[in-house]
JSON list of C-alpha atoms in Angstrom, two decimals:
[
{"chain": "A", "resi": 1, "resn": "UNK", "atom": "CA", "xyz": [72.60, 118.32, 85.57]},
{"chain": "A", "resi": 2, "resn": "UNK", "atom": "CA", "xyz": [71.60, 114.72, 85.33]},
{"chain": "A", "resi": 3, "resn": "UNK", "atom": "CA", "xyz": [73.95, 113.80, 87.57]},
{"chain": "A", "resi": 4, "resn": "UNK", "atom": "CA", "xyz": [73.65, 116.23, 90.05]},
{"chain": "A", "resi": 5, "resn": "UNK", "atom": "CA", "xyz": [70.17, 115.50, 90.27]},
{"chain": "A", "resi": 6, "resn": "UNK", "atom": "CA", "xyz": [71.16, 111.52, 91.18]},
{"chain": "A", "resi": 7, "resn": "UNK", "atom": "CA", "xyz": [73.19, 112.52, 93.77]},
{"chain": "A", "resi": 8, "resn": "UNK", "atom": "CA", "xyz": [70.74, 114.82, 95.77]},
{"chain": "A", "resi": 9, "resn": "UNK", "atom": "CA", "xyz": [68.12, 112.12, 95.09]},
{"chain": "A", "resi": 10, "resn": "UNK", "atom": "CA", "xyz": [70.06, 109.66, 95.24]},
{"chain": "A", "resi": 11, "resn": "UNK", "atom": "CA", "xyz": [67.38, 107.91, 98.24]},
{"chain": "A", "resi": 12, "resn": "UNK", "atom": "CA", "xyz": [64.82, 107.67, 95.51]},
{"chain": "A", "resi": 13, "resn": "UNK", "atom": "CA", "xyz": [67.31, 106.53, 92.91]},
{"chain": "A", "resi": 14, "resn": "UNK", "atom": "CA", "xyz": [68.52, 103.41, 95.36]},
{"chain": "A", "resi": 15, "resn": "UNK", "atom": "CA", "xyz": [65.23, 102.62, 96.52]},
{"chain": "A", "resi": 16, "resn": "UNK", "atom": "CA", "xyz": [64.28, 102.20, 92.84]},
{"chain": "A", "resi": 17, "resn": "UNK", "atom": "CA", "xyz": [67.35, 99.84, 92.73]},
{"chain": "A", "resi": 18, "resn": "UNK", "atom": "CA", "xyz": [66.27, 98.15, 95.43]},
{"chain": "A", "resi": 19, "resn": "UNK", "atom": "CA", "xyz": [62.84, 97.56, 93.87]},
{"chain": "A", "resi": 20, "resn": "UNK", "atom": "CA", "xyz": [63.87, 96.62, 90.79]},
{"chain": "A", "resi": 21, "resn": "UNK", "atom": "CA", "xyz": [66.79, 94.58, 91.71]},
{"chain": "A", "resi": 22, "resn": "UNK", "atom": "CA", "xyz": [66.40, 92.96, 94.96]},
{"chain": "A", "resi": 23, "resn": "UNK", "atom": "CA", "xyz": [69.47, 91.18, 96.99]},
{"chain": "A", "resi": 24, "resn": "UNK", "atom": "CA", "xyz": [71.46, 92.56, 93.42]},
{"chain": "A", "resi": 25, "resn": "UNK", "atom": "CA", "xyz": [71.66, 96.03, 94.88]},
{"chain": "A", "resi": 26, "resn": "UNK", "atom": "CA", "xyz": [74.81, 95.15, 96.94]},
{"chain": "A", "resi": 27, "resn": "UNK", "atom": "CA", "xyz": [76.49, 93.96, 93.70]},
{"chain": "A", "resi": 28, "resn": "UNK", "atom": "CA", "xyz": [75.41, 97.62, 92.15]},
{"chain": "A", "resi": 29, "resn": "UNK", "atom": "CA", "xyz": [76.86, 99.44, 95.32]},
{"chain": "A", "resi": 30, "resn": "UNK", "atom": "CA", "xyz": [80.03, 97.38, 95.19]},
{"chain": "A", "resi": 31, "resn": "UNK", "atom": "CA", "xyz": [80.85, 98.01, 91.72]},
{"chain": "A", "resi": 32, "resn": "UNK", "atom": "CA", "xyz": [80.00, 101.84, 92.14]},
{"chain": "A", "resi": 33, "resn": "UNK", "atom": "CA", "xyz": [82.54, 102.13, 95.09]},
{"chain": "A", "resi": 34, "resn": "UNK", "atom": "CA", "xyz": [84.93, 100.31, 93.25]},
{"chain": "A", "resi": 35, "resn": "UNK", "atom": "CA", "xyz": [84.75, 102.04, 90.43]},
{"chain": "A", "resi": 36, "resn": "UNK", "atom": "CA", "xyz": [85.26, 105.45, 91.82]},
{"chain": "A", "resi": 37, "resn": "UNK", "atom": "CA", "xyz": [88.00, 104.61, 93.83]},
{"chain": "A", "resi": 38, "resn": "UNK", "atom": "CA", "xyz": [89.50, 102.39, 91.56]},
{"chain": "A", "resi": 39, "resn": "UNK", "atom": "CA", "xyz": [89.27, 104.38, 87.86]},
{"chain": "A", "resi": 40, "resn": "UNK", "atom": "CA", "xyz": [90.91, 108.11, 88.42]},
{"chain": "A", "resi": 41, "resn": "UNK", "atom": "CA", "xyz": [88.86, 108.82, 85.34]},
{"chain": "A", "resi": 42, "resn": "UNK", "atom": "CA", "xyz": [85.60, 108.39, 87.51]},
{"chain": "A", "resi": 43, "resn": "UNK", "atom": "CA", "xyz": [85.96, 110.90, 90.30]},
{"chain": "A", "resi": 44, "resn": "UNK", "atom": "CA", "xyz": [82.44, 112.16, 89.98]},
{"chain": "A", "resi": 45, "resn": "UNK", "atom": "CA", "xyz": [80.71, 109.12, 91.57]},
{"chain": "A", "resi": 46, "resn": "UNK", "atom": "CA", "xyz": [78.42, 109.93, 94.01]},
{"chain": "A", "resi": 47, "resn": "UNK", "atom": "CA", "xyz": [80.62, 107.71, 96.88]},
{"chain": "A", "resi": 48, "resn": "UNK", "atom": "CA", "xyz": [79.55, 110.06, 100.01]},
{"chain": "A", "resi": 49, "resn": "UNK", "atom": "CA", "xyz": [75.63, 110.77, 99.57]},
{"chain": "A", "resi": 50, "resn": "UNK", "atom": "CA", "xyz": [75.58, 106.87, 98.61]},
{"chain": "A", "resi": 51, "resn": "UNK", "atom": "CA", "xyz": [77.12, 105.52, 101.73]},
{"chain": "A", "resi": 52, "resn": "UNK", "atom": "CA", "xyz": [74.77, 107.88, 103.79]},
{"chain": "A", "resi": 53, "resn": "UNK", "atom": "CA", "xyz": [71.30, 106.59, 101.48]},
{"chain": "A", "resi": 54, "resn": "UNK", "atom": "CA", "xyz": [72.25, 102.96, 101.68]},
{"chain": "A", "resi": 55, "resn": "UNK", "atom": "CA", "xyz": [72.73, 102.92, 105.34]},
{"chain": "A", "resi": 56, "resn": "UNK", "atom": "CA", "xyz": [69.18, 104.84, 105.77]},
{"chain": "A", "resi": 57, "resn": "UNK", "atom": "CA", "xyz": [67.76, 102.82, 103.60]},
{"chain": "A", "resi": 58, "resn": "UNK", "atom": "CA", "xyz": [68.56, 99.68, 105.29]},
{"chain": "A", "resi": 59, "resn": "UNK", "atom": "CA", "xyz": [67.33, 101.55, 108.53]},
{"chain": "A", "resi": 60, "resn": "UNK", "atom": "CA", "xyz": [64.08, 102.49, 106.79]},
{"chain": "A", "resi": 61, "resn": "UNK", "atom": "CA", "xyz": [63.35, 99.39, 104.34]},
{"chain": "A", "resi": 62, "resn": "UNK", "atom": "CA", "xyz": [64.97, 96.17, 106.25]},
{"chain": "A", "resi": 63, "resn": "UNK", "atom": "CA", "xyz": [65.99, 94.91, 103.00]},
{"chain": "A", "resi": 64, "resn": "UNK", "atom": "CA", "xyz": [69.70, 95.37, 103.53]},
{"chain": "A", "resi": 65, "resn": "UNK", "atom": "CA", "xyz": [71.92, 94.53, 106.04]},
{"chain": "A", "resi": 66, "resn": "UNK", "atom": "CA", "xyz": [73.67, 97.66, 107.82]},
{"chain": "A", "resi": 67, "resn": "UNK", "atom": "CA", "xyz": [76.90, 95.14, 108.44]},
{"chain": "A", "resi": 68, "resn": "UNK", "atom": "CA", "xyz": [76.83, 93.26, 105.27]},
{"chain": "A", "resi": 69, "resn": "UNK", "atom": "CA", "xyz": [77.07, 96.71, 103.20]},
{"chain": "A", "resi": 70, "resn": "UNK", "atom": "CA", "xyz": [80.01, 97.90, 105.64]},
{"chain": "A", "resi": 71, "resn": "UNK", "atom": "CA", "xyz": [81.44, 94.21, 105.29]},
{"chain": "A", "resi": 72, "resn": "UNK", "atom": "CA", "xyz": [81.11, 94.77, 101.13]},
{"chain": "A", "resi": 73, "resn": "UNK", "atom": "CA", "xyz": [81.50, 98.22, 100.79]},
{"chain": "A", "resi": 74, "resn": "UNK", "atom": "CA", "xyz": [84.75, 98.28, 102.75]},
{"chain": "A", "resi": 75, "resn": "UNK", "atom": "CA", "xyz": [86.60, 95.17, 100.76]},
{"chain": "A", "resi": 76, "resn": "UNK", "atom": "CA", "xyz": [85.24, 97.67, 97.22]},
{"chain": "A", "resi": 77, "resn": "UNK", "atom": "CA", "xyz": [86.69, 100.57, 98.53]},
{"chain": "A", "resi": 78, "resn": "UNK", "atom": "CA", "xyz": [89.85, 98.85, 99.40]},
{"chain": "A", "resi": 79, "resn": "UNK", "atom": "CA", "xyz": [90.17, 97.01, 96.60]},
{"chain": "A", "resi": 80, "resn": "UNK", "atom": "CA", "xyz": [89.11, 99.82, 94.56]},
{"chain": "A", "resi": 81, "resn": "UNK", "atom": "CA", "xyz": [92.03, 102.16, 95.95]},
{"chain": "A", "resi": 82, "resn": "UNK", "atom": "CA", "xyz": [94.50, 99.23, 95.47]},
{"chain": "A", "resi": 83, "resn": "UNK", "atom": "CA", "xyz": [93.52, 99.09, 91.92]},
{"chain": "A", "resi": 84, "resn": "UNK", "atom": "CA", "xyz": [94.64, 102.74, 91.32]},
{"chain": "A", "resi": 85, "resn": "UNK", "atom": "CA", "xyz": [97.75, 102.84, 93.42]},
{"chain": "A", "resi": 86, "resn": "UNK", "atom": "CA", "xyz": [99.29, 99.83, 91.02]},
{"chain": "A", "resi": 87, "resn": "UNK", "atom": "CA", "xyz": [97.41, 101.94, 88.22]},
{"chain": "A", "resi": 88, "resn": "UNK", "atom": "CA", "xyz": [99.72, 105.15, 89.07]},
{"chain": "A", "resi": 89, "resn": "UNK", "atom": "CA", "xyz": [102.68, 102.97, 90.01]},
{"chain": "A", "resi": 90, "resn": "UNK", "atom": "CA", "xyz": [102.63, 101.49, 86.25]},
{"chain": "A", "resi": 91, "resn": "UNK", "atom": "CA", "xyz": [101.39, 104.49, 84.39]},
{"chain": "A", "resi": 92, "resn": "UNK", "atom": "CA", "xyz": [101.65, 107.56, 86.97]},
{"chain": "A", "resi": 93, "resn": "UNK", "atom": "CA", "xyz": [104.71, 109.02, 85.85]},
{"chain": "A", "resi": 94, "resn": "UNK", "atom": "CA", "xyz": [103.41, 109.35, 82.01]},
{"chain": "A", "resi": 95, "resn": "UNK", "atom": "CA", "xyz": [100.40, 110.73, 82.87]},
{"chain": "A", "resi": 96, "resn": "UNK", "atom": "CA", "xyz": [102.21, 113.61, 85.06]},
{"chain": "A", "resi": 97, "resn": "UNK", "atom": "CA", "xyz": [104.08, 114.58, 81.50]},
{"chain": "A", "resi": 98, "resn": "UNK", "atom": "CA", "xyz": [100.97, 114.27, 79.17]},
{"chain": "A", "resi": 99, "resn": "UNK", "atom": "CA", "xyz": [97.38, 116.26, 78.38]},
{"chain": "A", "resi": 100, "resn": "UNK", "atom": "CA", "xyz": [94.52, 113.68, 78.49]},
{"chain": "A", "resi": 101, "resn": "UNK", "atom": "CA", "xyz": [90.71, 114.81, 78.08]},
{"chain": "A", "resi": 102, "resn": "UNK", "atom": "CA", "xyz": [89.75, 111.65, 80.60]},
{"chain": "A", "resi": 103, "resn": "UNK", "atom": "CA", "xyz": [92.01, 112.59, 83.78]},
{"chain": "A", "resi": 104, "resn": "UNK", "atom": "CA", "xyz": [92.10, 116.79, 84.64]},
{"chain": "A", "resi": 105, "resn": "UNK", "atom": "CA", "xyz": [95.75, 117.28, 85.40]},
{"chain": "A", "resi": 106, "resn": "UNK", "atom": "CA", "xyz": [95.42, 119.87, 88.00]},
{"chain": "A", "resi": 107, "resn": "UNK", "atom": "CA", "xyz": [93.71, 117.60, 89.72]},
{"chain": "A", "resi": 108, "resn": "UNK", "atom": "CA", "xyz": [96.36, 115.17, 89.71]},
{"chain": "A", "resi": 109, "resn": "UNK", "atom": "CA", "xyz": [99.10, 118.47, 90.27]},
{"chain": "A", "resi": 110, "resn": "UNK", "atom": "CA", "xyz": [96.85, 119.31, 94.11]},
{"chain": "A", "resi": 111, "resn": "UNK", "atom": "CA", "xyz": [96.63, 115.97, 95.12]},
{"chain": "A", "resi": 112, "resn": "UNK", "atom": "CA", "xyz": [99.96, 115.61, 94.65]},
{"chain": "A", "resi": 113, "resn": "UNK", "atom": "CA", "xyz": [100.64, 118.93, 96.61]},
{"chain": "A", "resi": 114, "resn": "UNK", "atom": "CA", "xyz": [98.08, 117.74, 99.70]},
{"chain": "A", "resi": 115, "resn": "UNK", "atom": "CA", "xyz": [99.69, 114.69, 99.43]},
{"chain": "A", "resi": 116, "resn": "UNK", "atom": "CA", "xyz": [103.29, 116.21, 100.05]},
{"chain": "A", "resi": 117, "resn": "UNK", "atom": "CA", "xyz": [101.83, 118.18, 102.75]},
{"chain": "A", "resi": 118, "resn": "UNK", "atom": "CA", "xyz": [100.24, 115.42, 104.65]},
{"chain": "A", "resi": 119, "resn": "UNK", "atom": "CA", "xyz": [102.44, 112.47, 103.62]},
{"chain": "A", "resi": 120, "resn": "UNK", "atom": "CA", "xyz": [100.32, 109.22, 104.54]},
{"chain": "A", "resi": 121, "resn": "UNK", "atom": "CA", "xyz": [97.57, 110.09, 105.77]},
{"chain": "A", "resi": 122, "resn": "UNK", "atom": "CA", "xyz": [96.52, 111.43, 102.79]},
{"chain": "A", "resi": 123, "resn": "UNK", "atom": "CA", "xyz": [95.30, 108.14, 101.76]},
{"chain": "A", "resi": 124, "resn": "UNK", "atom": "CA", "xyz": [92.97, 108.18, 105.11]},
{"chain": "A", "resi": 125, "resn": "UNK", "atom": "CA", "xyz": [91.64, 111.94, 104.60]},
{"chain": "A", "resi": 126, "resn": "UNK", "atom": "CA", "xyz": [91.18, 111.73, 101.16]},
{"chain": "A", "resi": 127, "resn": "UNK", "atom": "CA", "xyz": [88.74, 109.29, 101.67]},
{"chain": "A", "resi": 128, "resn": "UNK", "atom": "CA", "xyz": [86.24, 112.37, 102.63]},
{"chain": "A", "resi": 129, "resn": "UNK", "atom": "CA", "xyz": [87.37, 114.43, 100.14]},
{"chain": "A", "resi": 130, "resn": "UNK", "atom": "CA", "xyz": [85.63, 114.00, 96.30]},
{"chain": "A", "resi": 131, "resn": "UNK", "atom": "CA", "xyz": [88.03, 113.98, 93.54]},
{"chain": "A", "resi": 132, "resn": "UNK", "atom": "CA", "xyz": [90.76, 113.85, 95.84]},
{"chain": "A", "resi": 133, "resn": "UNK", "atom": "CA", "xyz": [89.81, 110.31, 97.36]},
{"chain": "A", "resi": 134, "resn": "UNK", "atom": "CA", "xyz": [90.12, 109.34, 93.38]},
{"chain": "A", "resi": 135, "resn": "UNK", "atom": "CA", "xyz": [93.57, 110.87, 92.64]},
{"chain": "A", "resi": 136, "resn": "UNK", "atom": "CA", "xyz": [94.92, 109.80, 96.19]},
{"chain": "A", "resi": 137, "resn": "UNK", "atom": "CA", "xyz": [96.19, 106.31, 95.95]},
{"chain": "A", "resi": 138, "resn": "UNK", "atom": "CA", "xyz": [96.86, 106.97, 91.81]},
{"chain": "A", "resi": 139, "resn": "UNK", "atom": "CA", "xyz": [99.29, 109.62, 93.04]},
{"chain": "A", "resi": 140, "resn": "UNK", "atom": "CA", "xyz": [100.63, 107.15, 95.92]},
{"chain": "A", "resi": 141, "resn": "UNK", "atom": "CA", "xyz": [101.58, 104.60, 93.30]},
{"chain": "A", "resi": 142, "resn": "UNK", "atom": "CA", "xyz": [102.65, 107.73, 90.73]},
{"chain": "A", "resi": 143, "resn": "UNK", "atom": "CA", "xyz": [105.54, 108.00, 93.80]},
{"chain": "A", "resi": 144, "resn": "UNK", "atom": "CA", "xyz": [106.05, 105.07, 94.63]},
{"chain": "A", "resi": 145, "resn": "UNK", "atom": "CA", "xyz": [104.82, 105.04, 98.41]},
{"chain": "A", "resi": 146, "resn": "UNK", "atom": "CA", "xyz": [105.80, 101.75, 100.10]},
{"chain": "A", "resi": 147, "resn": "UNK", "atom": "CA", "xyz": [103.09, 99.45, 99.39]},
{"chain": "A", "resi": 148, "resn": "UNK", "atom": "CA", "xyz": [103.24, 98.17, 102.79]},
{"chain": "A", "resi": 149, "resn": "UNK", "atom": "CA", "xyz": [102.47, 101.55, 104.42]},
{"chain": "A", "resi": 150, "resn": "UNK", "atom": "CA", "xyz": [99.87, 102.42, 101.52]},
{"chain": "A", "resi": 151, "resn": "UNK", "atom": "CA", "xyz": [97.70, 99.32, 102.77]},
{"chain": "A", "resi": 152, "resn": "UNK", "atom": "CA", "xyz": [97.76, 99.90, 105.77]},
{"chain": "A", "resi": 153, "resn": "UNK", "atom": "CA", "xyz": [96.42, 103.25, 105.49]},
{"chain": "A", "resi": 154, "resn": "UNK", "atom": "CA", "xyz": [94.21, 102.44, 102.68]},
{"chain": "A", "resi": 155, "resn": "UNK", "atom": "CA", "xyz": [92.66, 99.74, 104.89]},
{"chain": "A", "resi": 156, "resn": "UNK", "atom": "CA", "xyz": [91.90, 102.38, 107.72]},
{"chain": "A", "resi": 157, "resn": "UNK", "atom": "CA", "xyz": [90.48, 104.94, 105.80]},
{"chain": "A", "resi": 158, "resn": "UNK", "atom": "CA", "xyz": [88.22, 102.76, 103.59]},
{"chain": "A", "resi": 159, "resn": "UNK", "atom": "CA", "xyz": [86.57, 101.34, 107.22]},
{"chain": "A", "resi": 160, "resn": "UNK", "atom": "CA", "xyz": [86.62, 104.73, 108.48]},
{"chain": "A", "resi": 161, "resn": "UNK", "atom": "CA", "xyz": [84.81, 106.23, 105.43]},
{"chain": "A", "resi": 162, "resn": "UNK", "atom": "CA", "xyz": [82.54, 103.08, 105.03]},
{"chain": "A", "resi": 163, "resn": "UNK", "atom": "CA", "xyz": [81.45, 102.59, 108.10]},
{"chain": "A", "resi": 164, "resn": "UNK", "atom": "CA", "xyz": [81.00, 106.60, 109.21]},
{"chain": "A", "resi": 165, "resn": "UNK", "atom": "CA", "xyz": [78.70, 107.56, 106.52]},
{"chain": "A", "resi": 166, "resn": "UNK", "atom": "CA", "xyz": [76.55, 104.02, 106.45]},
{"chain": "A", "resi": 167, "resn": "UNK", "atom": "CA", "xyz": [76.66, 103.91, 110.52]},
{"chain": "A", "resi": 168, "resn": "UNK", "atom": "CA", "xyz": [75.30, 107.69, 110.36]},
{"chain": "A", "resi": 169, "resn": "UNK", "atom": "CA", "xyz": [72.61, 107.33, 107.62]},
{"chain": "A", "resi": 170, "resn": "UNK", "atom": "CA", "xyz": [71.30, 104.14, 109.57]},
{"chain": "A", "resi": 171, "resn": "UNK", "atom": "CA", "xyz": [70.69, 105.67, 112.62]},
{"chain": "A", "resi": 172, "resn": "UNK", "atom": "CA", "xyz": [69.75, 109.74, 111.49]},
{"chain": "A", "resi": 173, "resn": "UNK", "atom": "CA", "xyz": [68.94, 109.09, 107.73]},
{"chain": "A", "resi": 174, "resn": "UNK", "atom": "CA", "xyz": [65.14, 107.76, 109.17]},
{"chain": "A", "resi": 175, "resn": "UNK", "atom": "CA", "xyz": [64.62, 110.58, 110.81]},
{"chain": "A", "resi": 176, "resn": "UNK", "atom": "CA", "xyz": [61.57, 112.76, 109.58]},
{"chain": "A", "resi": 177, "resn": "UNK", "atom": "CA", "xyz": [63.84, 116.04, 109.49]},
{"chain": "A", "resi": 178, "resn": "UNK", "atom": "CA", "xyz": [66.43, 114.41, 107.73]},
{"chain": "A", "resi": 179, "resn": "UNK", "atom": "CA", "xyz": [63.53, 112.74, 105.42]},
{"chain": "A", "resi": 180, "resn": "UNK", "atom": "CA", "xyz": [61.94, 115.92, 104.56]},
{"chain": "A", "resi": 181, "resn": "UNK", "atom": "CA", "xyz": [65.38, 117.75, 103.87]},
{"chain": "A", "resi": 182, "resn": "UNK", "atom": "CA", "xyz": [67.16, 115.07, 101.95]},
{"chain": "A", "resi": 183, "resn": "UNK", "atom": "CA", "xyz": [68.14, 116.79, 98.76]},
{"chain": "A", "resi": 184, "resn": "UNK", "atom": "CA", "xyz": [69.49, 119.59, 100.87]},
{"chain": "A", "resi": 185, "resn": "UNK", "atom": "CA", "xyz": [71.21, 117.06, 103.17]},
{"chain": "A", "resi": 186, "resn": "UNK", "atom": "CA", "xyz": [73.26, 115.51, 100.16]},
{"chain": "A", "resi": 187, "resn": "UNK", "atom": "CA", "xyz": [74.07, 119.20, 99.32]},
{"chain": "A", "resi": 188, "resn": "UNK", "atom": "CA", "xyz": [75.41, 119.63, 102.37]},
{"chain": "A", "resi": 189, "resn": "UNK", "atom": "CA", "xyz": [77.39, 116.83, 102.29]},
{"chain": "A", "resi": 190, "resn": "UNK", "atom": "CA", "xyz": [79.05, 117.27, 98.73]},
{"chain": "A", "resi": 191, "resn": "UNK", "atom": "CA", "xyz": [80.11, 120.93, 100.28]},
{"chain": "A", "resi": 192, "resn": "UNK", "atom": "CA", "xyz": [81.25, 120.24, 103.83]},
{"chain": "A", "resi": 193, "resn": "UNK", "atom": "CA", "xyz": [83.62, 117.42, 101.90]},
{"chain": "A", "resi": 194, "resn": "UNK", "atom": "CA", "xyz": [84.67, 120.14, 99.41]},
{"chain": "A", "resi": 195, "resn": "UNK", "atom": "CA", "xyz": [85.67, 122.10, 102.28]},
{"chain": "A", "resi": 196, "resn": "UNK", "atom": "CA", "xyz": [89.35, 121.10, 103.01]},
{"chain": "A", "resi": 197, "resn": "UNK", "atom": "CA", "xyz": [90.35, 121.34, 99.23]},
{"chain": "A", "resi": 198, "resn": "UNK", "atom": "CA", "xyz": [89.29, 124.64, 99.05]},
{"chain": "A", "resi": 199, "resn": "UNK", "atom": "CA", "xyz": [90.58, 125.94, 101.74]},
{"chain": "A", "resi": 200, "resn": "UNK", "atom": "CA", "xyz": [93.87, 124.15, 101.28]},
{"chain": "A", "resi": 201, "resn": "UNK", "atom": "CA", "xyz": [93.58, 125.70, 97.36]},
{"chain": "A", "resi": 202, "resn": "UNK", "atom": "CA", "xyz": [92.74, 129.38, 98.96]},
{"chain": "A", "resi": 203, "resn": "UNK", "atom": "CA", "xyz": [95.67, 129.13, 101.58]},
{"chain": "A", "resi": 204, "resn": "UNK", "atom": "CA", "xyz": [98.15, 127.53, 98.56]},
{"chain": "A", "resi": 205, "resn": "UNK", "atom": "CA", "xyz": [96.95, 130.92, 96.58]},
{"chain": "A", "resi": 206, "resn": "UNK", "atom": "CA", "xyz": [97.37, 132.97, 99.20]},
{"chain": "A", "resi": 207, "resn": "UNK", "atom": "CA", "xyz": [101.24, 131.59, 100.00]},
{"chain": "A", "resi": 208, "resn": "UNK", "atom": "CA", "xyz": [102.23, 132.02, 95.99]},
{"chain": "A", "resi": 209, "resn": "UNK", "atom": "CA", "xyz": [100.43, 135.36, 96.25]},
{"chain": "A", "resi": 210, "resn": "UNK", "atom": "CA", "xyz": [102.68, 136.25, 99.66]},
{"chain": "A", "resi": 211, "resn": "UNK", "atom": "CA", "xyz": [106.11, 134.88, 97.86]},
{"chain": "A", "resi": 212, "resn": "UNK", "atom": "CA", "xyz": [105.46, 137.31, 95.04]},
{"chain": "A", "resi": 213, "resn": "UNK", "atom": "CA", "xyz": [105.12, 140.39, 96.54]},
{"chain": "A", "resi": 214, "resn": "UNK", "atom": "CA", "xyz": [108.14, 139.45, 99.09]},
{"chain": "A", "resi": 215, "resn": "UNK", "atom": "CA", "xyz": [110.56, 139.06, 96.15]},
{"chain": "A", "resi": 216, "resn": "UNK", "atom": "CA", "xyz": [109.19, 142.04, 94.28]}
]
């Protein structure tokens, strides 16, 4: 509960930060995007409602620069995602074969299946997917995607998911709508990104379901 209320305050939380911390708050933000796409044992970061505060915040208090946190942000997330890919290359495999109370293994078992699915550009759509921007790049090094390729894609979507949700909450997070209806925003967010797992979960249950009754 604690954490779900930081992430639909998270405005509140950051301007606290900002308070307390000063110029330090871009350190803070670094090391939480790095962390959550860097450790698959921290998928539960708030990465999507914190891109979106930081860039209103920067709108709303001037004490953070809009490019510098896309400039920052973007080298964490990369870095981050680059982190996990060599993670899964070294220790993937093993993890695939064993129970562990730190990493949920069916998350691991429908990344892998989205992953299958849409090859590549996983890496890029995961990005705007919780949990599954995590396991991603762990299960790109798990099967050993060509490092080149996994780059290039990781580089794309980290710029694409950096600068979409700062770029947005600079320009729309100010607004007194948006202001008033915050907490509801971030909820909105955290279920509009939950949306293609789900459905991709409900149409994988749906195929098994199909399969069965054909060969019955």
């Amino acid at each position: 509960m604690e954490l779900i209320n930081f992430i639909l305050h998270i405005d509140q939380h950051l301007l606290e930060f900002i308070k307390q911390y000063g110029v330090w708050i871009y350190a803070i933000l670094f090391l939480i995007v790095f962390v959550e796409t860097g450790l698959v044992v921290m998928p539960f970061l708030p990465g999507d409602s914190m891109l979106f505060a930081a860039g209103a915040l920067a709108a709303s208090t001037g004490q953070m620069d809009p490019w510098v946190l896309i400039a920052l942000l973007f080298i964490a997330a990369v870095l981050g995602d680059t982190l996990n890919y060599h993670i899964g290359r070294h220790i993937g495999p093993r993890i695939f074969e064993m129970e562990s109370r730190f990493i949920h293994k069916d998350h691991l078992i429908k990344t892998h299946q989205f992953f299958e699915k849409h090859g590549g550009k996983t890496i890029i759509i995961a990005r705007f997917m919780p949990f599954i921007r995590t396991f991603a790049p762990f299960v790109a090094g798990a099967g050993r995607m060509n490092y080149k390729h996994f780059l290039t894609f990781n580089a794309i979507g980290g710029l694409a998911w950096v600068g979409s949700f700062i770029t947005v909450g600079y320009f729309f997070g100010t607004r007194p709508f948006v202001k008033d209806n915050f907490s509801h925003l971030m909820l909105g967010i955290i279920v509009f990104s939950l949306l293609p797992a789900i459905f991709e979960f409900a149409r994988a249950k749906f195929s098994a379901k199909k399969s069965r009754q054909k060969s019955l």
